[in-house]
mmCIF file of C-alpha atoms in Angstrom:
data_model
loop_
_atom_site.group_PDB
_atom_site.id
_atom_site.type_symbol
_atom_site.label_atom_id
_atom_site.label_comp_id
_atom_site.label_asym_id
_atom_site.label_seq_id
_atom_site.Cartn_x
_atom_site.Cartn_y
_atom_site.Cartn_z
ATOM 1 C CA UNK A 26 158.156 149.244 127.509
ATOM 2 C CA UNK A 27 161.424 148.457 125.752
ATOM 3 C CA UNK A 28 161.649 145.088 127.524
ATOM 4 C CA UNK A 29 158.054 144.288 126.572
ATOM 5 C CA UNK A 30 158.741 145.221 122.961
ATOM 6 C CA UNK A 31 161.798 142.930 122.893
ATOM 7 C CA UNK A 32 159.736 140.132 124.460
ATOM 8 C CA UNK A 33 157.009 140.517 121.834
ATOM 9 C CA UNK A 34 159.527 140.555 118.985
ATOM 10 C CA UNK A 35 161.217 137.469 120.401
ATOM 11 C CA UNK A 36 157.854 135.694 120.700
ATOM 12 C CA UNK A 37 156.977 136.533 117.098
ATOM 13 C CA UNK A 38 160.360 135.336 115.833
ATOM 14 C CA UNK A 39 160.172 132.102 117.829
ATOM 15 C CA UNK A 40 156.581 131.580 116.710
ATOM 16 C CA UNK A 41 157.628 132.032 113.095
ATOM 17 C CA UNK A 42 160.470 129.568 113.523
ATOM 18 C CA UNK A 43 158.099 127.070 115.120
ATOM 19 C CA UNK A 44 155.633 127.375 112.245
ATOM 20 C CA UNK A 45 158.414 127.045 109.676
ATOM 21 C CA UNK A 46 159.810 123.965 111.415
ATOM 22 C CA UNK A 47 156.306 122.514 111.748
ATOM 23 C CA UNK A 48 155.640 122.930 108.005
ATOM 24 C CA UNK A 49 159.014 121.505 107.004
ATOM 25 C CA UNK A 50 158.495 118.418 109.139
ATOM 26 C CA UNK A 51 154.947 118.118 107.805
ATOM 27 C CA UNK A 52 156.173 118.104 104.189
ATOM 28 C CA UNK A 53 158.748 115.458 105.048
ATOM 29 C CA UNK A 54 156.180 113.335 106.910
ATOM 30 C CA UNK A 55 153.740 113.483 103.978
ATOM 31 C CA UNK A 56 156.403 112.293 101.543
ATOM 32 C CA UNK A 57 157.480 109.473 103.854
ATOM 33 C CA UNK A 58 153.860 108.461 104.480
ATOM 34 C CA UNK A 59 153.172 108.328 100.735
ATOM 35 C CA UNK A 60 156.114 105.976 100.246
ATOM 36 C CA UNK A 61 155.015 103.735 103.134
ATOM 37 C CA UNK A 62 151.427 103.529 101.854
ATOM 38 C CA UNK A 63 152.683 102.719 98.370
ATOM 39 C CA UNK A 64 155.053 100.035 99.679
ATOM 40 C CA UNK A 65 152.495 98.416 101.994
ATOM 41 C CA UNK A 66 149.740 98.189 99.396
ATOM 42 C CA UNK A 67 152.096 97.335 96.536
ATOM 43 C CA UNK A 68 150.913 100.226 94.375
ATOM 44 C CA UNK A 69 152.672 100.846 91.093
ATOM 45 C CA UNK A 70 150.943 104.174 90.454
ATOM 46 C CA UNK A 71 151.331 107.540 92.136
ATOM 47 C CA UNK A 72 150.445 108.174 95.781
ATOM 48 C CA UNK A 73 149.774 111.514 97.478
ATOM 49 C CA UNK A 74 149.302 112.096 101.205
ATOM 50 C CA UNK A 75 148.052 115.258 102.908
ATOM 51 C CA UNK A 76 148.027 115.548 106.711
ATOM 52 C CA UNK A 77 145.456 117.985 108.100
ATOM 53 C CA UNK A 78 145.480 119.874 111.386
ATOM 54 C CA UNK A 79 147.818 122.382 113.000
ATOM 55 C CA UNK A 80 150.235 122.214 114.594
ATOM 56 C CA UNK A 81 151.577 118.969 113.217
ATOM 57 C CA UNK A 82 154.212 118.542 115.933
ATOM 58 C CA UNK A 83 151.673 118.396 118.765
ATOM 59 C CA UNK A 84 149.745 115.695 116.894
ATOM 60 C CA UNK A 85 152.925 113.678 116.508
ATOM 61 C CA UNK A 86 153.669 114.101 120.207
ATOM 62 C CA UNK A 87 150.211 112.725 120.994
ATOM 63 C CA UNK A 88 150.728 109.902 118.474
ATOM 64 C CA UNK A 89 147.418 110.580 116.734
ATOM 65 C CA UNK A 90 146.709 112.562 113.568
ATOM 66 C CA UNK A 91 143.291 114.170 113.178
ATOM 67 C CA UNK A 92 142.914 113.416 109.481
ATOM 68 C CA UNK A 93 145.042 112.106 106.642
ATOM 69 C CA UNK A 94 143.898 112.372 103.007
ATOM 70 C CA UNK A 95 145.326 109.783 100.627
ATOM 71 C CA UNK A 96 144.983 109.790 96.837
ATOM 72 C CA UNK A 97 146.356 106.948 94.716
ATOM 73 C CA UNK A 98 146.223 106.605 90.943
ATOM 74 C CA UNK A 99 146.695 103.531 88.797
ATOM 75 C CA UNK A 100 145.775 101.002 91.477
ATOM 76 C CA UNK A 101 145.589 97.425 90.230
ATOM 77 C CA UNK A 102 142.690 95.381 91.557
ATOM 78 C CA UNK A 103 140.952 92.195 90.454
ATOM 79 C CA UNK A 104 137.440 91.945 88.982
ATOM 80 C CA UNK A 105 136.175 88.398 88.673
ATOM 81 C CA UNK A 106 139.728 87.120 88.466
ATOM 82 C CA UNK A 107 140.620 89.617 85.751
ATOM 83 C CA UNK A 108 142.997 92.527 86.256
ATOM 84 C CA UNK A 109 141.325 95.932 86.382
ATOM 85 C CA UNK A 110 142.914 99.330 86.961
ATOM 86 C CA UNK A 111 141.271 101.740 89.376
ATOM 87 C CA UNK A 112 141.921 105.112 87.770
ATOM 88 C CA UNK A 113 141.914 107.007 91.052
ATOM 89 C CA UNK A 114 141.050 106.291 94.653
ATOM 90 C CA UNK A 115 140.750 109.011 97.287
ATOM 91 C CA UNK A 116 140.207 108.374 100.986
ATOM 92 C CA UNK A 117 139.821 110.526 104.085
ATOM 93 C CA UNK A 118 141.314 108.745 107.102
ATOM 94 C CA UNK A 119 140.320 109.878 110.578
ATOM 95 C CA UNK A 120 142.038 109.466 113.944
ATOM 96 C CA UNK A 121 145.197 107.919 112.583
ATOM 97 C CA UNK A 122 147.053 106.235 115.437
ATOM 98 C CA UNK A 123 150.828 106.163 115.215
ATOM 99 C CA UNK A 124 152.628 103.050 116.433
ATOM 100 C CA UNK A 125 155.785 102.677 118.460
ATOM 101 C CA UNK A 126 158.728 104.369 116.784
ATOM 102 C CA UNK A 127 156.303 105.792 114.187
ATOM 103 C CA UNK A 128 156.874 102.653 112.113
ATOM 104 C CA UNK A 129 153.144 101.940 111.754
ATOM 105 C CA UNK A 130 149.910 103.878 111.403
ATOM 106 C CA UNK A 131 146.256 102.796 111.553
ATOM 107 C CA UNK A 132 143.161 104.855 110.766
ATOM 108 C CA UNK A 133 140.187 104.374 113.076
ATOM 109 C CA UNK A 134 137.738 105.120 110.244
ATOM 110 C CA UNK A 135 138.042 105.791 106.525
ATOM 111 C CA UNK A 136 135.707 106.911 103.747
ATOM 112 C CA UNK A 137 136.440 107.478 100.091
ATOM 113 C CA UNK A 138 135.712 106.844 96.442
ATOM 114 C CA UNK A 139 137.304 104.754 93.722
ATOM 115 C CA UNK A 140 136.876 105.542 90.032
ATOM 116 C CA UNK A 141 137.048 102.911 87.285
ATOM 117 C CA UNK A 142 137.027 104.062 83.664
ATOM 118 C CA UNK A 143 134.664 102.353 81.234
ATOM 119 C CA UNK A 144 137.624 101.246 79.128
ATOM 120 C CA UNK A 145 139.168 99.473 82.119
ATOM 121 C CA UNK A 146 135.837 97.989 83.177
ATOM 122 C CA UNK A 147 135.381 96.597 79.652
ATOM 123 C CA UNK A 148 138.598 94.617 80.106
ATOM 124 C CA UNK A 149 136.921 92.812 82.985
ATOM 125 C CA UNK A 150 133.852 92.009 80.845
ATOM 126 C CA UNK A 151 133.622 89.443 78.062
ATOM 127 C CA UNK A 152 135.619 89.832 74.869
ATOM 128 C CA UNK A 153 134.330 92.164 72.156
ATOM 129 C CA UNK A 154 132.332 94.219 74.649
ATOM 130 C CA UNK A 155 132.581 97.994 74.999
ATOM 131 C CA UNK A 156 131.154 100.171 77.754
ATOM 132 C CA UNK A 157 130.275 103.855 77.835
ATOM 133 C CA UNK A 158 128.094 106.234 79.795
ATOM 134 C CA UNK A 159 124.448 105.721 78.884
ATOM 135 C CA UNK A 160 123.032 108.823 80.572
ATOM 136 C CA UNK A 161 120.804 109.134 83.665
ATOM 137 C CA UNK A 162 123.177 107.086 85.771
ATOM 138 C CA UNK A 163 123.142 104.158 83.360
ATOM 139 C CA UNK A 164 125.835 102.292 81.431
ATOM 140 C CA UNK A 165 125.699 101.536 77.704
ATOM 141 C CA UNK A 166 127.030 98.079 76.892
ATOM 142 C CA UNK A 167 127.689 97.061 73.297
ATOM 143 C CA UNK A 168 128.506 93.519 72.245
ATOM 144 C CA UNK A 169 128.474 91.246 69.213
ATOM 145 C CA UNK A 170 126.890 87.813 68.865
ATOM 146 C CA UNK A 171 126.959 85.249 66.039
ATOM 147 C CA UNK A 172 123.551 84.089 64.826
ATOM 148 C CA UNK A 173 122.999 81.820 61.816
ATOM 149 C CA UNK A 174 126.368 82.708 60.354
ATOM 150 C CA UNK A 175 125.889 86.443 60.862
ATOM 151 C CA UNK A 176 127.523 88.741 63.392
ATOM 152 C CA UNK A 177 125.011 91.050 65.041
ATOM 153 C CA UNK A 178 126.124 94.011 67.146
ATOM 154 C CA UNK A 179 123.695 95.320 69.721
ATOM 155 C CA UNK A 180 123.908 98.072 72.335
ATOM 156 C CA UNK A 181 121.876 98.051 75.530
ATOM 157 C CA UNK A 182 121.330 100.519 78.347
ATOM 158 C CA UNK A 183 122.143 98.811 81.622
ATOM 159 C CA UNK A 184 121.735 99.388 85.330
ATOM 160 C CA UNK A 185 124.840 98.991 87.458
ATOM 161 C CA UNK A 186 124.551 97.965 91.103
ATOM 162 C CA UNK A 187 126.504 96.525 94.005
ATOM 163 C CA UNK A 188 125.533 93.086 95.306
ATOM 164 C CA UNK A 189 126.835 91.023 98.223
ATOM 165 C CA UNK A 190 129.024 93.946 99.273
ATOM 166 C CA UNK A 191 131.826 93.133 96.845
ATOM 167 C CA UNK A 192 130.377 92.497 93.383
ATOM 168 C CA UNK A 193 129.556 94.965 90.608
ATOM 169 C CA UNK A 194 126.520 93.816 88.635
ATOM 170 C CA UNK A 195 125.623 95.095 85.156
ATOM 171 C CA UNK A 196 122.165 94.191 83.827
ATOM 172 C CA UNK A 197 120.449 95.375 80.629
ATOM 173 C CA UNK A 198 117.138 97.142 81.243
ATOM 174 C CA UNK A 199 115.816 95.909 77.884
ATOM 175 C CA UNK A 200 117.328 93.692 75.198
ATOM 176 C CA UNK A 201 116.720 94.408 71.468
ATOM 177 C CA UNK A 202 116.210 90.797 70.424
ATOM 178 C CA UNK A 203 113.483 91.421 67.853
ATOM 179 C CA UNK A 204 111.186 89.295 69.993
ATOM 180 C CA UNK A 205 113.336 86.195 69.463
ATOM 181 C CA UNK A 206 114.043 84.592 72.894
ATOM 182 C CA UNK A 207 117.185 82.801 71.695
ATOM 183 C CA UNK A 208 118.654 86.064 70.372
ATOM 184 C CA UNK A 209 117.744 87.925 73.551
ATOM 185 C CA UNK A 210 119.474 85.265 75.641
ATOM 186 C CA UNK A 211 122.608 85.415 73.475
ATOM 187 C CA UNK A 212 122.782 89.185 73.835
ATOM 188 C CA UNK A 213 122.312 89.021 77.591
ATOM 189 C CA UNK A 214 125.110 86.462 77.901
ATOM 190 C CA UNK A 215 127.360 89.028 76.289
ATOM 191 C CA UNK A 216 126.151 92.246 77.947
ATOM 192 C CA UNK A 217 125.092 91.104 81.437
ATOM 193 C CA UNK A 218 127.863 90.286 83.887
ATOM 194 C CA UNK A 219 128.895 90.216 87.548
ATOM 195 C CA UNK A 220 132.431 91.001 88.640
ATOM 196 C CA UNK A 221 133.645 90.536 92.194
ATOM 197 C CA UNK A 222 136.114 93.287 93.136
ATOM 198 C CA UNK A 223 139.139 92.328 95.220
ATOM 199 C CA UNK A 224 142.557 93.781 95.870
ATOM 200 C CA UNK A 225 141.392 96.961 97.614
ATOM 201 C CA UNK A 226 143.454 98.244 100.577
ATOM 202 C CA UNK A 227 143.156 96.109 103.684
ATOM 203 C CA UNK A 228 140.176 97.115 105.809
ATOM 204 C CA UNK A 229 138.302 98.855 102.974
ATOM 205 C CA UNK A 230 134.942 97.579 101.714
ATOM 206 C CA UNK A 231 132.574 98.628 98.916
ATOM 207 C CA UNK A 232 129.465 100.582 99.892
ATOM 208 C CA UNK A 233 127.760 101.552 96.615
ATOM 209 C CA UNK A 234 128.444 102.115 92.919
ATOM 210 C CA UNK A 235 127.104 104.661 90.467
ATOM 211 C CA UNK A 236 127.679 105.434 86.796
ATOM 212 C CA UNK A 237 129.002 108.864 85.835
ATOM 213 C CA UNK A 238 130.209 110.354 82.565
ATOM 214 C CA UNK A 239 133.867 109.385 82.975
ATOM 215 C CA UNK A 240 133.437 106.021 84.658
ATOM 216 C CA UNK A 241 132.020 104.104 87.587
ATOM 217 C CA UNK A 242 132.378 105.725 91.000
ATOM 218 C CA UNK A 243 132.531 103.244 93.855
ATOM 219 C CA UNK A 244 132.057 104.473 97.425
ATOM 220 C CA UNK A 245 134.315 102.696 99.926
ATOM 221 C CA UNK A 246 134.642 102.757 103.699
ATOM 222 C CA UNK A 247 136.619 101.015 106.373
ATOM 223 C CA UNK A 248 137.571 100.702 110.024
ATOM 224 C CA UNK A 249 141.017 100.112 111.510
ATOM 225 C CA UNK A 250 142.662 100.615 108.127
ATOM 226 C CA UNK A 251 146.457 100.098 108.243
ATOM 227 C CA UNK A 252 148.498 102.676 106.355
ATOM 228 C CA UNK A 253 151.956 101.435 107.183
ATOM 229 C CA UNK A 254 153.712 98.874 109.278
#
């Protein structure tokens, strides 16, 4: 009985040491992965990486991680040739394969969301245009036009959609042009716009876009997405 008790105590101690070592190496790996992702994608904002699954060491030995969650903030992308900041992008990466010497990593599949504030989206629109949440999944676009020596400011409620897999389209549902076709056309030129989004991480594509209170939420997905290397 004494020998069994010693064996059990030894097993518990060794198990505790294994868990402690596993967690320490996991913390280190997450920090290193965050730096590699940031360097590869050229991010200037903050990057956080969380590696799921236990134990971590057995995943490393098999050179495949079950799931890696990545969150980046302040990502710079391009919308119609104009710089736009993605406030936050979060992605869940599955079956992440580790390369030789652990110098590279590639996710078999990835899903996530990217959030663009209305203030940042306005910078990608025409000048003197502001955007805000219009309720019911719509966007309110306000712009000014010059007519007969007067500056008229009009706000419209617009539908936002994704077209051609890479372009955000904003179109006014109705235009308050007082029944004057020329005025309606001028307002639409200011409030309606398409912006192609580029500069997302390699392997990621846009799936859909929806308007929420604090900005546009774009669903993204990808296959064989490189994280490092």
